[in-house]
């Protein structure tokens, strides 16, 4: 997976730290570092791979540090007929039943309709039948 350079609060700038990016407040738009902070996609999970020595003052966090992050694999359920390691596919929303305990696995936070993904691991021990469809748990990479 490719790495991105971004800024994170100094308080959690530790190699291996995982975090989900939820976006930036409107007050950040006027900051000269906004483009560097806003490179991540809202809702996706990232892990810090490398910490640089450069620090900047931040009106929101006090201090931010330049880091390299990688996008973590996306955990999701897909129809079993597509669950083959290495296969590439286009994401489309699977279900509208919000009450379903698997809703967030069938519709992972941060994915958008039409995103290209690649299955990197099939977790065959975790499968379910939902609305007469057999679904399998996989780890996918956003392309």
CSV table of C-alpha atoms in Angstrom, one decimal:
chain,number,residue,atom,x,y,z
A,1,UNK,CA,0.0,0.0,0.0
A,2,UNK,CA,1.2,3.5,-0.7
A,3,UNK,CA,2.0,5.9,2.0
A,4,UNK,CA,0.8,9.5,2.4
A,5,UNK,CA,2.4,12.4,4.2
A,6,UNK,CA,0.1,14.3,6.5
A,7,UNK,CA,0.0,16.0,9.9
A,8,UNK,CA,-1.2,14.5,13.2
A,9,UNK,CA,-1.5,15.9,16.7
A,10,UNK,CA,1.8,15.5,18.6
A,11,UNK,CA,-0.1,13.6,21.4
A,12,UNK,CA,-0.6,10.5,19.2
A,13,UNK,CA,2.3,10.7,16.8
A,14,UNK,CA,3.6,7.2,17.6
A,15,UNK,CA,4.6,4.6,15.0
A,16,UNK,CA,1.9,1.9,14.7
A,17,UNK,CA,-0.9,4.1,16.0
A,18,UNK,CA,-4.1,3.5,14.2
A,19,UNK,CA,-6.7,6.2,13.7
A,20,UNK,CA,-9.9,6.9,11.7
A,21,UNK,CA,-9.9,10.3,10.0
A,22,UNK,CA,-13.2,12.1,10.5
A,23,UNK,CA,-12.4,15.3,8.7
A,24,UNK,CA,-11.4,18.8,9.8
A,25,UNK,CA,-13.4,21.6,11.3
A,26,UNK,CA,-14.2,24.7,9.1
A,27,UNK,CA,-11.8,26.8,11.2
A,28,UNK,CA,-8.9,24.9,9.6
A,29,UNK,CA,-9.7,26.1,6.1
A,30,UNK,CA,-7.7,29.3,6.5
A,31,UNK,CA,-4.5,27.5,7.8
A,32,UNK,CA,-1.5,27.4,5.6
A,33,UNK,CA,-1.1,23.6,6.4
A,34,UNK,CA,-4.7,22.8,5.5
A,35,UNK,CA,-3.8,20.9,2.3
A,36,UNK,CA,-1.4,18.7,4.2
A,37,UNK,CA,-3.9,17.9,6.9
A,38,UNK,CA,-6.8,17.3,4.6
A,39,UNK,CA,-5.1,14.6,2.3
A,40,UNK,CA,-6.8,11.7,4.1
A,41,UNK,CA,-10.3,10.4,3.2
A,42,UNK,CA,-13.0,10.8,5.8
A,43,UNK,CA,-14.1,7.6,7.5
A,44,UNK,CA,-11.1,5.4,6.6
A,45,UNK,CA,-8.6,3.8,9.0
A,46,UNK,CA,-4.9,4.7,8.8
A,47,UNK,CA,-1.8,3.7,10.7
A,48,UNK,CA,1.3,5.7,11.3
A,49,UNK,CA,4.3,4.2,9.6
A,50,UNK,CA,7.0,6.9,10.0
A,51,UNK,CA,7.4,10.0,12.1
A,52,UNK,CA,9.4,12.9,10.8
A,53,UNK,CA,11.2,15.4,13.0
A,54,UNK,CA,9.3,18.5,11.7
A,55,UNK,CA,6.7,20.0,14.0
A,56,UNK,CA,4.3,22.9,13.4
A,57,UNK,CA,2.1,25.0,15.6
A,58,UNK,CA,-1.6,24.3,15.3
A,59,UNK,CA,-4.5,26.4,16.6
A,60,UNK,CA,-6.6,23.2,17.1
A,61,UNK,CA,-4.1,20.7,18.5
A,62,UNK,CA,-1.3,22.9,19.8
A,63,UNK,CA,1.4,21.0,17.9
A,64,UNK,CA,1.2,18.7,14.9
A,65,UNK,CA,4.0,16.5,13.5
A,66,UNK,CA,4.6,15.4,9.9
A,67,UNK,CA,4.1,11.6,9.6
A,68,UNK,CA,3.8,9.0,6.9
A,69,UNK,CA,0.6,7.0,7.1
A,70,UNK,CA,-0.8,4.0,5.3
A,71,UNK,CA,-4.4,3.1,4.7
A,72,UNK,CA,-5.3,0.0,6.6
A,73,UNK,CA,-7.1,-2.9,4.9
A,74,UNK,CA,-10.9,-2.5,4.8
A,75,UNK,CA,-12.9,-5.2,6.6
A,76,UNK,CA,-16.0,-6.0,4.7
A,77,UNK,CA,-18.6,-8.7,3.8
A,78,UNK,CA,-19.1,-9.5,0.1
A,79,UNK,CA,-21.1,-12.1,-1.8
A,80,UNK,CA,-19.2,-15.4,-1.6
A,81,UNK,CA,-19.0,-15.8,-5.4
A,82,UNK,CA,-16.7,-12.8,-5.5
A,83,UNK,CA,-14.5,-13.8,-2.5
A,84,UNK,CA,-11.3,-14.7,-4.3
A,85,UNK,CA,-7.9,-13.3,-3.2
A,86,UNK,CA,-6.4,-10.9,-5.7
A,87,UNK,CA,-9.7,-10.2,-7.5
A,88,UNK,CA,-10.5,-6.5,-8.2
A,89,UNK,CA,-14.0,-5.2,-8.0
A,90,UNK,CA,-16.1,-2.0,-7.9
A,91,UNK,CA,-17.8,-1.2,-4.6
A,92,UNK,CA,-21.5,-0.8,-4.5
A,93,UNK,CA,-23.7,-0.5,-1.5
A,94,UNK,CA,-25.0,-3.9,-0.4
A,95,UNK,CA,-27.9,-3.3,2.0
A,96,UNK,CA,-30.2,-0.6,3.4
A,97,UNK,CA,-31.2,-2.4,6.5
A,98,UNK,CA,-29.5,-0.2,9.1
A,99,UNK,CA,-30.7,-2.5,12.0
A,100,UNK,CA,-28.7,-5.5,10.6
A,101,UNK,CA,-25.8,-6.4,12.8
A,102,UNK,CA,-23.6,-6.7,9.7
A,103,UNK,CA,-24.6,-3.3,8.1
A,104,UNK,CA,-21.2,-1.7,8.7
A,105,UNK,CA,-19.4,-4.7,7.3
A,106,UNK,CA,-21.5,-4.7,4.1
A,107,UNK,CA,-21.3,-0.9,3.8
A,108,UNK,CA,-17.9,0.0,5.3
A,109,UNK,CA,-17.5,3.6,6.6
A,110,UNK,CA,-15.5,5.7,4.2
A,111,UNK,CA,-16.1,3.7,1.0
A,112,UNK,CA,-17.9,5.5,-1.8
A,113,UNK,CA,-20.1,4.0,-4.6
A,114,UNK,CA,-17.8,3.1,-7.5
A,115,UNK,CA,-14.5,2.8,-5.4
A,116,UNK,CA,-12.1,0.2,-6.9
A,117,UNK,CA,-11.0,-2.4,-4.4
A,118,UNK,CA,-8.8,-5.5,-4.4
A,119,UNK,CA,-9.3,-8.5,-2.1
A,120,UNK,CA,-6.1,-9.2,-0.1
A,121,UNK,CA,-7.4,-11.9,2.2
A,122,UNK,CA,-10.5,-14.1,2.4
A,123,UNK,CA,-11.5,-14.9,6.0
A,124,UNK,CA,-13.5,-18.0,5.1
A,125,UNK,CA,-14.1,-18.9,8.8
A,126,UNK,CA,-16.4,-15.8,9.0
A,127,UNK,CA,-19.4,-16.1,6.7
A,128,UNK,CA,-23.1,-15.5,7.0
A,129,UNK,CA,-26.3,-15.9,5.1
A,130,UNK,CA,-28.3,-12.7,4.8
A,131,UNK,CA,-31.4,-12.3,2.7
A,132,UNK,CA,-30.6,-15.6,1.0
A,133,UNK,CA,-27.2,-14.3,0.0
A,134,UNK,CA,-24.1,-16.1,1.2
A,135,UNK,CA,-21.6,-13.4,2.4
A,136,UNK,CA,-17.9,-13.9,3.3
A,137,UNK,CA,-15.7,-11.6,5.4
A,138,UNK,CA,-12.7,-10.2,3.5
A,139,UNK,CA,-9.9,-7.7,3.8
A,140,UNK,CA,-9.8,-5.4,0.9
A,141,UNK,CA,-7.4,-2.7,-0.3
A,142,UNK,CA,-8.6,0.6,-1.8
A,143,UNK,CA,-7.0,1.1,-5.2
